[in-house]
Amino acid sequence: MTILPRPLAGARVLIGVGGGIAAYKTAHLVRGLVGEGADVRVLPTAASLEFVGAATWEALSHHPVLTSVFEDVDEVAHVRFGQEADLVVIAPATADLLARMRIGRADDLLTASLLVTRAPVVVAPAMHTEMWEHPSTRENVAVLRERGITVIEPAVGRLTGPDSGPGRLPEPTAILEAARAAITAPRDQHGAVRRDLSGRELLITAGGTREDLDPVRFLANHSSGKQGWALAHAALVRGARVRLAAANVDLDTPPGAERFDVGSAAELASIVAEHRVQVDALVMAAAVADFTAAARAQAKIKKDDGDEDSVPAIALRRTADILRHSVLDRADSARPTIVGFAAETGGEGSTALDLARAKARRKGADLLVFNDISTGVFGAADNSVRILDRDGEEVARAEGSKTAVAHAVLDELVAALPEVP
Ligand code: CTP
């Protein structure tokens, strides 16, 4: 498979801006996209210019801003922009804009471009809770999603007035991640993102566990949670419902994911035990500690100032292997489908791949995603993996951004999931 190393670099991105106060946050999104090397064109609706003026978009995108199909008619902008786009992101999308998209209106440059484009479309709605929950809006969103448009769930929180609830525009970083997931996703013959995980629910673990030694110190690892996050974003754009067990991850929650924050391996084990029976797939991307303190010291462990050479002996014990237990406890062999990860460096006469193959057979997960970490991967944007089946045979290989790798893993997961009854 061809995987773009930097999916947004050089991509032509149209940003549609609807008429809502959240339009000011879209300025950060445009900056983020331009910073990644995207060629961004902003198409504001006329109403949105009441909130943020054209000068802001022109300065940030380095392109003139048009709103009407009657400007620069000789350039046929309403056809050209849509045809040339690699991705369209609408933020904020008002209830009115969602309704116009649903029925295929083309009464301004933005909606006309939406009819022309065959690029993936990501929509980030923002409105008052009543409007978001109104049956008309629910229906419009459902229809747009069926067409393969990614409609991101709004965040829950304080709205413009004194009210609060679902309706806030998600953080620009979260919209950017969804955009990255959409532009790298597999597409149907019309160019829309394939929603091959629609109706499926995934439990994804991400990050690295921390094992307390005393009230101030802990044992941890270098996992940033980025690969698990990329998997969550990718699964969401492909239509899945996502539960995300996050071990010490400092990243904005992917909009629409249900997040459970955990600290230690034991806490992660209990979240997985509780949820794995309710999902179609368990994806164990978290780096789980293999050892924890035999007993956590109640008081801070002190050094002995009188003896420069003395060090405390810290007794460790093994943690439970969550992946292995999940495989063994699976009541029938079909649900959930289980994906493990293996980070290996190789050593003692074995290559990293030899160790991963042996681990695939030992752990018994349906799929094992192996990466060779001798080259360093923690915290990086890119990854390089081989996907093994439970016999240790390679079924796929992927290299590139963590988002692109996430889609490659999900392609194999989709193939491994049992048919919906
Ligand atoms: N894993 C787990 N529970 C643990 C340790 C690891 O569920 N206590 C999971 C990880 O989430 C990952 C897979 O097992 O999906 C492999 O993790 P890794 O650390 O590579 O394997 P280990 O079993 O720890 O094997 P080793 O230490 O021998 O490399």
Tab-separated table of C-alpha atoms and ligand atoms in Angstrom:
chain	number	residue	atom	x	y	z
A	1	MET	CA	0.000	0.000	0.000
A	2	THR	CA	1.148	3.549	-0.640
A	3	ILE	CA	1.412	5.538	2.499
A	4	LEU	CA	2.140	9.236	2.546
A	5	PRO	CA	4.860	10.051	5.062
A	6	ARG	CA	3.296	13.457	5.809
A	7	PRO	CA	-0.355	13.224	4.823
A	8	LEU	CA	-1.130	16.942	5.070
A	9	ALA	CA	2.081	18.318	3.558
A	10	GLY	CA	1.319	19.636	0.096
A	11	ALA	CA	-2.366	18.689	0.387
A	12	ARG	CA	-4.874	21.174	-0.998
A	13	VAL	CA	-7.322	21.777	1.817
A	14	LEU	CA	-10.544	23.783	1.645
A	15	ILE	CA	-11.701	25.156	4.966
A	16	GLY	CA	-15.388	26.065	5.087
A	17	VAL	CA	-16.319	28.435	7.892
A	18	GLY	CA	-19.938	28.624	9.054
A	19	GLY	CA	-21.539	31.572	10.829
A	20	GLY	CA	-20.919	30.835	14.489
A	21	ILE	CA	-18.894	32.423	17.249
A	22	ALA	CA	-16.590	29.380	17.285
A	23	ALA	CA	-15.197	30.623	13.927
A	24	TYR	CA	-12.385	32.303	15.857
A	25	LYS	CA	-11.053	28.866	16.863
A	26	THR	CA	-10.805	27.918	13.192
A	27	ALA	CA	-7.980	30.440	12.858
A	28	HIS	CA	-5.835	28.030	14.935
A	29	LEU	CA	-6.875	25.157	12.698
A	30	VAL	CA	-5.803	27.092	9.577
A	31	ARG	CA	-2.488	27.920	11.232
A	32	GLY	CA	-1.977	24.268	12.150
A	33	LEU	CA	-2.677	23.094	8.608
A	34	VAL	CA	-0.451	25.721	7.017
A	35	GLY	CA	2.240	24.793	9.556
A	36	GLU	CA	2.082	21.191	8.328
A	37	GLY	CA	2.664	22.359	4.772
A	38	ALA	CA	-0.941	22.210	3.511
A	39	ASP	CA	-2.122	24.653	0.839
A	40	VAL	CA	-5.206	26.076	2.538
A	41	ARG	CA	-8.097	28.005	0.943
A	42	VAL	CA	-10.694	29.421	3.295
A	43	LEU	CA	-14.300	29.639	2.082
A	44	PRO	CA	-16.314	31.532	4.701
A	45	THR	CA	-20.099	31.775	4.459
A	46	ALA	CA	-21.335	35.374	4.256
A	47	ALA	CA	-22.752	35.085	7.801
A	48	SER	CA	-19.413	33.880	9.203
A	49	LEU	CA	-17.716	37.101	8.058
A	50	GLU	CA	-19.741	38.847	10.802
A	51	PHE	CA	-17.633	36.868	13.295
A	52	VAL	CA	-14.192	36.678	11.655
A	53	GLY	CA	-13.319	38.956	8.734
A	54	ALA	CA	-11.743	38.038	5.407
A	55	ALA	CA	-8.462	39.760	6.336
A	56	THR	CA	-7.792	37.155	9.040
A	57	TRP	CA	-8.285	34.252	6.635
A	58	GLU	CA	-6.239	35.903	3.905
A	59	ALA	CA	-3.334	36.569	6.257
A	60	LEU	CA	-3.367	33.017	7.659
A	61	SER	CA	-3.925	31.119	4.405
A	62	HIS	CA	-1.903	33.413	2.089
A	63	HIS	CA	-4.773	33.263	-0.421
A	64	PRO	CA	-7.549	35.729	-1.274
A	65	VAL	CA	-10.933	34.872	0.202
A	66	LEU	CA	-14.044	34.459	-1.946
A	67	THR	CA	-17.573	33.756	-0.722
A	68	SER	CA	-19.863	34.172	-3.706
A	69	VAL	CA	-19.935	32.239	-6.975
A	70	PHE	CA	-20.075	35.650	-8.712
A	71	GLU	CA	-16.574	36.726	-7.644
A	72	ASP	CA	-13.696	35.997	-10.048
A	73	VAL	CA	-16.185	34.357	-12.424
A	74	ASP	CA	-13.543	33.886	-15.118
A	75	GLU	CA	-11.725	31.453	-12.791
A	76	VAL	CA	-14.873	29.308	-12.287
A	77	ALA	CA	-13.837	29.038	-8.650
A	78	HIS	CA	-16.908	27.103	-7.549
A	79	VAL	CA	-15.863	24.205	-9.760
A	80	ARG	CA	-12.088	24.508	-9.566
A	81	PHE	CA	-11.718	24.656	-5.770
A	82	GLY	CA	-13.885	21.576	-5.238
A	83	GLN	CA	-12.194	19.632	-8.040
A	84	GLU	CA	-8.674	20.429	-6.893
A	85	ALA	CA	-9.200	19.810	-3.175
A	86	ASP	CA	-7.605	16.813	-1.461
A	87	LEU	CA	-9.636	17.428	1.681
A	88	VAL	CA	-12.467	19.682	2.866
A	89	VAL	CA	-12.893	20.627	6.524
A	90	ILE	CA	-15.897	22.628	7.725
A	91	ALA	CA	-15.466	24.279	11.105
A	92	PRO	CA	-17.695	25.424	12.620
A	93	ALA	CA	-20.679	23.886	10.831
A	94	THR	CA	-23.943	25.505	11.915
A	95	ALA	CA	-27.313	23.699	11.957
A	96	ASP	CA	-28.221	25.702	8.845
A	97	LEU	CA	-25.089	24.638	6.984
A	98	LEU	CA	-25.698	20.959	7.860
A	99	ALA	CA	-29.248	21.287	6.484
A	100	ARG	CA	-28.009	22.928	3.291
A	101	MET	CA	-25.392	20.207	2.821
A	102	ARG	CA	-27.943	17.463	3.381
A	103	ILE	CA	-30.269	18.700	0.638
A	104	GLY	CA	-27.470	19.655	-1.740
A	105	ARG	CA	-27.967	23.426	-1.920
A	106	ALA	CA	-25.363	25.366	-3.896
A	107	ASP	CA	-26.219	28.939	-2.976
A	108	ASP	CA	-22.733	30.107	-2.072
A	109	LEU	CA	-19.164	29.213	-2.991
A	110	LEU	CA	-18.770	26.796	-0.071
A	111	THR	CA	-21.878	24.692	-0.727
A	112	ALA	CA	-21.253	24.748	-4.505
A	113	SER	CA	-17.700	23.465	-3.888
A	114	LEU	CA	-19.112	20.699	-1.675
A	115	LEU	CA	-21.225	19.420	-4.547
A	116	VAL	CA	-18.247	19.357	-6.864
A	117	THR	CA	-15.622	17.804	-4.628
A	118	ARG	CA	-14.835	14.084	-4.455
A	119	ALA	CA	-12.360	14.630	-1.614
A	120	PRO	CA	-13.025	13.435	1.957
A	121	VAL	CA	-15.133	15.940	3.916
A	122	VAL	CA	-14.757	16.483	7.657
A	123	VAL	CA	-17.447	18.519	9.398
A	124	ALA	CA	-17.065	19.925	12.921
A	125	PRO	CA	-20.470	21.193	14.093
A	126	ALA	CA	-20.873	23.832	16.796
A	127	MET	CA	-24.240	25.099	18.007
A	128	HIS	CA	-26.482	25.276	21.040
A	129	THR	CA	-27.398	21.928	22.545
A	130	GLU	CA	-31.085	22.247	21.648
A	131	MET	CA	-30.207	22.766	17.996
A	132	TRP	CA	-27.725	19.848	18.001
A	133	GLU	CA	-30.295	17.557	19.623
A	134	HIS	CA	-33.204	18.637	17.423
A	135	PRO	CA	-34.583	15.748	15.314
A	136	SER	CA	-33.929	17.735	12.104
A	137	THR	CA	-30.253	18.101	12.930
A	138	ARG	CA	-29.969	14.466	14.112
A	139	GLU	CA	-31.457	13.335	10.822
A	140	ASN	CA	-29.239	15.624	8.739
A	141	VAL	CA	-26.130	14.351	10.535
A	142	ALA	CA	-27.187	10.711	10.070
A	143	VAL	CA	-27.706	11.230	6.323
A	144	LEU	CA	-24.375	13.035	5.904
A	145	ARG	CA	-22.578	10.221	7.760
A	146	GLU	CA	-24.230	7.595	5.565
A	147	ARG	CA	-22.772	9.435	2.590
A	148	GLY	CA	-19.287	8.946	4.033
A	149	ILE	CA	-18.911	12.470	5.411
A	150	THR	CA	-17.083	12.568	8.733
A	151	VAL	CA	-19.256	14.539	11.149
A	152	ILE	CA	-17.245	14.977	14.343
A	153	GLU	CA	-19.112	14.920	17.647
A	154	PRO	CA	-19.142	18.372	19.261
A	155	ALA	CA	-17.467	18.704	22.634
A	156	VAL	CA	-19.496	19.016	25.819
A	157	GLY	CA	-19.034	22.149	27.907
A	158	ARG	CA	-19.757	25.814	28.311
A	159	LEU	CA	-21.550	27.381	25.300
A	160	THR	CA	-21.744	31.053	24.352
A	161	GLY	CA	-24.515	31.987	26.759
A	162	PRO	CA	-24.907	30.790	30.341
A	163	ASP	CA	-25.839	27.306	29.108
A	164	SER	CA	-23.611	24.270	28.760
A	165	GLY	CA	-23.932	20.876	27.066
A	166	PRO	CA	-22.921	19.212	23.799
A	167	GLY	CA	-22.331	21.823	21.092
A	168	ARG	CA	-18.852	23.229	21.550
A	169	LEU	CA	-16.416	23.157	18.648
A	170	PRO	CA	-13.751	20.524	19.495
A	171	GLU	CA	-10.200	21.750	20.048
A	172	PRO	CA	-8.419	22.627	16.752
A	173	THR	CA	-5.779	19.937	17.483
A	174	ALA	CA	-8.523	17.292	17.632
A	175	ILE	CA	-10.051	18.541	14.344
A	176	LEU	CA	-6.582	18.431	12.779
A	177	GLU	CA	-6.171	14.797	13.863
A	178	ALA	CA	-9.570	13.920	12.394
A	179	ALA	CA	-8.503	15.645	9.147
A	180	ARG	CA	-5.319	13.593	9.117
A	181	ALA	CA	-7.333	10.414	9.688
A	182	ALA	CA	-9.778	11.286	6.885
A	183	ILE	CA	-7.183	12.151	4.242
A	184	THR	CA	-5.375	8.810	4.774
A	185	ALA	CA	-8.528	6.658	5.083
A	186	PRO	CA	-9.587	4.110	2.463
A	187	ARG	CA	-12.207	5.570	0.117
A	188	ASP	CA	-15.146	4.308	-1.917
A	189	GLN	CA	-15.589	4.799	-5.670
A	190	HIS	CA	-17.119	8.270	-5.056
A	191	GLY	CA	-14.111	9.389	-3.038
A	192	ALA	CA	-15.937	9.259	0.320
A	193	VAL	CA	-14.261	7.689	3.366
A	194	ARG	CA	-15.226	4.004	3.627
A	195	ARG	CA	-17.253	3.494	6.801
A	196	ASP	CA	-16.293	-0.146	7.129
A	197	LEU	CA	-16.365	0.004	10.941
A	198	SER	CA	-19.889	1.389	11.129
A	199	GLY	CA	-21.914	-0.533	13.707
A	200	ARG	CA	-18.718	-1.823	15.386
A	201	GLU	CA	-17.386	-0.849	18.774
A	202	LEU	CA	-13.682	-0.866	19.662
A	203	LEU	CA	-11.863	-0.681	22.968
A	204	ILE	CA	-8.447	0.868	22.351
A	205	THR	CA	-5.791	1.131	25.055
A	206	ALA	CA	-3.177	3.851	24.675
A	207	GLY	CA	-0.238	5.386	26.488
A	208	GLY	CA	2.037	3.909	29.128
A	209	THR	CA	1.231	2.734	32.634
A	210	ARG	CA	2.894	4.098	35.778
A	211	GLU	CA	3.668	1.979	38.811
A	212	ASP	CA	4.071	3.900	42.049
A	213	LEU	CA	7.110	3.094	44.164
A	214	ASP	CA	6.371	5.638	46.870
A	215	PRO	CA	4.244	8.820	47.072
A	216	VAL	CA	6.576	10.703	44.678
A	217	ARG	CA	8.235	8.179	42.375
A	218	PHE	CA	7.010	5.745	39.792
A	219	LEU	CA	8.199	3.266	37.142
A	220	ALA	CA	7.053	4.296	33.689
A	221	ASN	CA	7.904	3.956	30.001
A	222	HIS	CA	8.312	6.194	26.965
A	223	SER	CA	4.943	5.573	25.314
A	224	SER	CA	3.265	8.869	24.347
A	225	GLY	CA	-0.135	7.429	23.386
A	226	LYS	CA	0.108	8.844	19.856
A	227	GLN	CA	-0.290	5.486	18.073
A	228	GLY	CA	-3.352	4.610	20.181
A	229	TRP	CA	-4.761	8.096	19.513
A	230	ALA	CA	-4.179	7.723	15.783
A	231	LEU	CA	-6.037	4.387	15.934
A	232	ALA	CA	-8.950	6.035	17.744
A	233	HIS	CA	-9.209	8.891	15.216
A	234	ALA	CA	-8.902	6.487	12.285
A	235	ALA	CA	-11.563	4.142	13.715
A	236	LEU	CA	-13.910	7.089	14.333
A	237	VAL	CA	-13.705	8.367	10.744
A	238	ARG	CA	-14.408	4.810	9.563
A	239	GLY	CA	-17.653	4.853	11.568
A	240	ALA	CA	-16.706	2.917	14.725
A	241	ARG	CA	-17.743	3.734	18.240
A	242	VAL	CA	-14.608	4.003	20.350
A	243	ARG	CA	-13.854	3.502	24.014
A	244	LEU	CA	-10.393	4.730	24.825
A	245	ALA	CA	-8.512	3.557	27.909
A	246	ALA	CA	-5.797	6.175	28.293
A	247	ALA	CA	-2.803	5.484	30.517
A	248	ASN	CA	-1.206	8.838	31.332
A	249	VAL	CA	-1.843	10.458	27.954
A	250	ASP	CA	-1.625	14.229	27.654
A	251	LEU	CA	-3.566	14.660	24.374
A	252	ASP	CA	-7.004	16.111	23.558
A	253	THR	CA	-9.663	13.395	23.553
A	254	PRO	CA	-10.676	12.373	20.021
A	255	PRO	CA	-14.168	13.871	19.581
A	256	GLY	CA	-16.791	11.179	20.049
A	257	ALA	CA	-14.549	8.714	21.908
A	258	GLU	CA	-15.523	7.662	25.416
A	259	ARG	CA	-12.364	8.134	27.474
A	260	PHE	CA	-11.304	6.310	30.640
A	261	ASP	CA	-8.149	7.629	32.274
A	262	VAL	CA	-6.019	5.140	34.165
A	263	GLY	CA	-2.647	5.215	35.908
A	264	SER	CA	-1.280	1.751	36.662
A	265	ALA	CA	-1.316	-1.630	34.904
A	266	ALA	CA	-3.822	-2.896	37.508
A	267	GLU	CA	-6.203	0.004	36.779
A	268	LEU	CA	-5.903	-0.628	33.050
A	269	ALA	CA	-6.538	-4.357	33.609
A	270	SER	CA	-9.780	-3.637	35.462
A	271	ILE	CA	-11.053	-1.205	32.774
A	272	VAL	CA	-10.271	-3.741	30.052
A	273	ALA	CA	-11.934	-6.564	32.015
A	274	GLU	CA	-15.064	-4.447	32.460
A	275	HIS	CA	-15.388	-3.292	28.845
A	276	ARG	CA	-13.908	-6.011	26.633
A	277	VAL	CA	-17.031	-8.180	26.831
A	278	GLN	CA	-19.105	-5.338	25.375
A	279	VAL	CA	-17.007	-4.557	22.296
A	280	ASP	CA	-16.288	-6.121	18.915
A	281	ALA	CA	-12.551	-5.566	19.122
A	282	LEU	CA	-9.878	-4.940	21.730
A	283	VAL	CA	-6.799	-3.086	20.468
A	284	MET	CA	-3.986	-3.198	23.043
A	285	ALA	CA	-1.758	-0.343	21.901
A	286	ALA	CA	-0.811	0.655	25.468
A	287	ALA	CA	2.666	-0.081	26.801
A	288	VAL	CA	1.850	-1.963	29.977
A	289	ALA	CA	4.370	-2.354	32.791
A	290	ASP	CA	5.476	-5.953	33.262
A	291	PHE	CA	6.635	-5.268	36.815
A	292	THR	CA	5.253	-3.236	39.677
A	293	ALA	CA	6.413	-2.585	43.228
A	294	ALA	CA	5.802	-5.608	45.459
A	295	ALA	CA	4.598	-3.094	48.035
A	296	ARG	CA	4.231	0.653	47.492
A	297	ALA	CA	6.135	2.494	50.245
A	298	GLN	CA	3.774	4.612	52.359
A	299	ALA	CA	6.438	7.273	52.935
A	300	LYS	CA	9.041	8.670	50.568
A	301	ILE	CA	11.993	6.275	50.263
A	302	LYS	CA	14.988	8.086	51.799
A	303	LYS	CA	18.649	7.795	50.941
A	304	ASP	CA	21.144	7.125	53.674
A	305	ASP	CA	23.321	10.266	53.924
A	306	GLY	CA	25.767	8.440	56.174
A	307	ASP	CA	26.576	5.798	53.534
A	308	GLU	CA	27.319	7.085	50.000
A	309	ASP	CA	27.205	3.553	48.524
A	310	SER	CA	23.896	2.402	49.941
A	311	VAL	CA	20.899	2.107	47.614
A	312	PRO	CA	17.454	0.887	48.579
A	313	ALA	CA	16.378	-2.550	47.381
A	314	ILE	CA	13.022	-2.229	45.653
A	315	ALA	CA	11.216	-5.537	45.370
A	316	LEU	CA	9.124	-5.955	42.231
A	317	ARG	CA	6.428	-8.406	41.250
A	318	ARG	CA	4.896	-9.279	37.889
A	319	THR	CA	1.745	-7.552	36.681
A	320	ALA	CA	-1.057	-9.485	34.998
A	321	ASP	CA	-0.700	-9.868	31.225
A	322	ILE	CA	-3.896	-8.132	30.097
A	323	LEU	CA	-3.608	-9.229	26.479
A	324	ARG	CA	-2.964	-12.866	27.327
A	325	HIS	CA	-5.820	-12.936	29.877
A	326	SER	CA	-8.176	-11.326	27.379
A	327	VAL	CA	-7.344	-14.061	24.855
A	328	LEU	CA	-7.752	-16.839	27.448
A	329	ASP	CA	-10.967	-15.439	28.934
A	330	ARG	CA	-12.716	-14.977	25.597
A	331	ALA	CA	-15.884	-16.992	26.072
A	332	ASP	CA	-16.217	-17.951	22.432
A	333	SER	CA	-13.376	-17.590	19.990
A	334	ALA	CA	-15.107	-14.868	17.957
A	335	ARG	CA	-15.650	-11.810	20.184
A	336	PRO	CA	-13.850	-9.579	20.780
A	337	THR	CA	-11.303	-9.754	17.992
A	338	ILE	CA	-8.004	-8.991	19.734
A	339	VAL	CA	-5.063	-6.977	18.411
A	340	GLY	CA	-1.787	-6.858	20.329
A	341	PHE	CA	1.305	-4.766	19.827
A	342	ALA	CA	4.933	-5.761	20.219
A	343	ALA	CA	7.811	-3.369	20.461
A	344	GLU	CA	11.050	-5.319	20.100
A	345	THR	CA	14.739	-4.470	19.899
A	346	GLY	CA	16.145	-7.953	19.182
A	347	GLY	CA	19.178	-9.364	21.001
A	348	GLU	CA	20.891	-12.558	22.211
A	349	GLY	CA	21.036	-14.075	18.730
A	350	SER	CA	17.404	-13.325	17.843
A	351	THR	CA	16.260	-10.600	15.478
A	352	ALA	CA	13.412	-8.319	16.530
A	353	LEU	CA	11.225	-10.102	13.963
A	354	ASP	CA	12.058	-13.564	15.394
A	355	LEU	CA	10.993	-12.343	18.832
A	356	ALA	CA	7.776	-10.820	17.451
A	357	ARG	CA	6.844	-14.039	15.634
A	358	ALA	CA	7.379	-16.031	18.823
A	359	LYS	CA	5.329	-13.468	20.759
A	360	ALA	CA	2.469	-13.681	18.238
A	361	ARG	CA	2.287	-17.446	18.768
A	362	ARG	CA	2.653	-17.140	22.553
A	363	LYS	CA	0.064	-14.390	23.067
A	364	GLY	CA	-2.547	-15.874	20.717
A	365	ALA	CA	-4.094	-12.542	19.705
A	366	ASP	CA	-5.788	-12.509	16.298
A	367	LEU	CA	-3.286	-9.921	15.077
A	368	LEU	CA	0.015	-8.666	16.458
A	369	VAL	CA	1.406	-5.340	15.284
A	370	PHE	CA	5.168	-5.458	15.523
A	371	ASN	CA	7.553	-2.550	15.409
A	372	ASP	CA	11.288	-2.650	15.596
A	373	ILE	CA	12.168	-0.013	18.177
A	374	SER	CA	15.910	-0.314	17.799
A	375	THR	CA	15.555	2.715	15.491
A	376	GLY	CA	13.453	4.722	18.009
A	377	VAL	CA	9.732	5.392	17.668
A	378	PHE	CA	8.389	6.667	20.987
A	379	GLY	CA	6.829	10.118	20.692
A	380	ALA	CA	7.654	10.329	16.977
A	381	ALA	CA	5.006	11.137	14.380
A	382	ASP	CA	6.001	8.193	12.187
A	383	ASN	CA	6.046	4.457	12.644
A	384	SER	CA	6.967	1.347	10.694
A	385	VAL	CA	5.203	-1.927	11.440
A	386	ARG	CA	4.587	-5.479	10.282
A	387	ILE	CA	1.271	-7.062	11.083
A	388	LEU	CA	1.429	-10.756	12.024
A	389	ASP	CA	-1.345	-13.291	12.442
A	390	ARG	CA	-1.551	-15.648	15.419
A	391	ASP	CA	0.831	-18.099	13.710
A	392	GLY	CA	3.431	-15.359	13.371
A	393	GLU	CA	2.926	-15.057	9.605
A	394	GLU	CA	3.131	-11.557	8.131
A	395	VAL	CA	-0.210	-10.378	6.711
A	396	ALA	CA	0.673	-6.733	5.998
A	397	ARG	CA	3.372	-4.128	6.356
A	398	ALA	CA	3.001	-0.394	6.766
A	399	GLU	CA	5.310	2.534	7.057
A	400	GLY	CA	4.627	6.235	7.413
A	401	SER	CA	2.645	8.474	9.713
A	402	LYS	CA	1.055	6.902	12.782
A	403	THR	CA	-2.332	7.732	11.239
A	404	ALA	CA	-1.476	5.843	8.052
A	405	VAL	CA	-0.201	2.906	10.105
A	406	ALA	CA	-3.444	3.027	12.105
A	407	HIS	CA	-5.479	2.625	8.907
A	408	ALA	CA	-3.309	-0.325	7.819
A	409	VAL	CA	-3.966	-1.998	11.199
A	410	LEU	CA	-7.700	-1.291	10.878
A	411	ASP	CA	-7.737	-2.758	7.340
A	412	GLU	CA	-6.519	-6.062	8.817
A	413	LEU	CA	-8.898	-5.767	11.763
A	414	VAL	CA	-11.862	-5.263	9.415
A	415	ALA	CA	-10.801	-8.408	7.545
A	416	ALA	CA	-10.480	-10.357	10.814
A	417	LEU	CA	-13.827	-9.295	12.333
A	418	PRO	CA	-16.571	-11.908	12.090
A	419	GLU	CA	-19.522	-11.004	9.844
A	420	VAL	CA	-22.260	-9.020	11.558
A	421	PRO	CA	-25.011	-11.592	12.263
B	1	CTP	N1	0.607	-6.309	27.468
B	1	CTP	C1	-0.419	-6.543	28.344
B	1	CTP	N2	-0.174	-6.693	29.679
B	1	CTP	C2	1.077	-6.624	30.139
B	1	CTP	C3	2.167	-6.402	29.263
B	1	CTP	C4	1.887	-6.235	27.916
B	1	CTP	O1	-1.568	-6.605	27.915
B	1	CTP	N3	1.282	-6.754	31.440
B	1	CTP	C5	0.289	-6.166	26.035
B	1	CTP	C6	0.686	-4.846	25.407
B	1	CTP	O2	-0.387	-3.909	25.449
B	1	CTP	C7	0.969	-5.256	23.965
B	1	CTP	C8	1.456	-6.691	24.103
B	1	CTP	O3	1.011	-7.154	25.365
B	1	CTP	O4	-0.202	-5.259	23.183
B	1	CTP	C9	2.921	-6.905	24.016
B	1	CTP	O5	3.575	-6.047	24.914
B	1	CTP	P1	5.125	-6.196	25.144
B	1	CTP	O6	5.545	-5.308	26.257
B	1	CTP	O7	5.862	-6.093	23.851
B	1	CTP	O8	5.185	-7.714	25.551
B	1	CTP	P2	5.464	-8.441	26.874
B	1	CTP	O9	4.394	-9.423	27.122
B	1	CTP	O10	5.733	-7.477	27.942
B	1	CTP	O11	6.741	-9.294	26.489
B	1	CTP	P3	8.303	-9.049	26.770
B	1	CTP	O12	8.433	-8.262	27.995
B	1	CTP	O13	8.786	-10.441	26.883
B	1	CTP	O14	8.820	-8.398	25.524
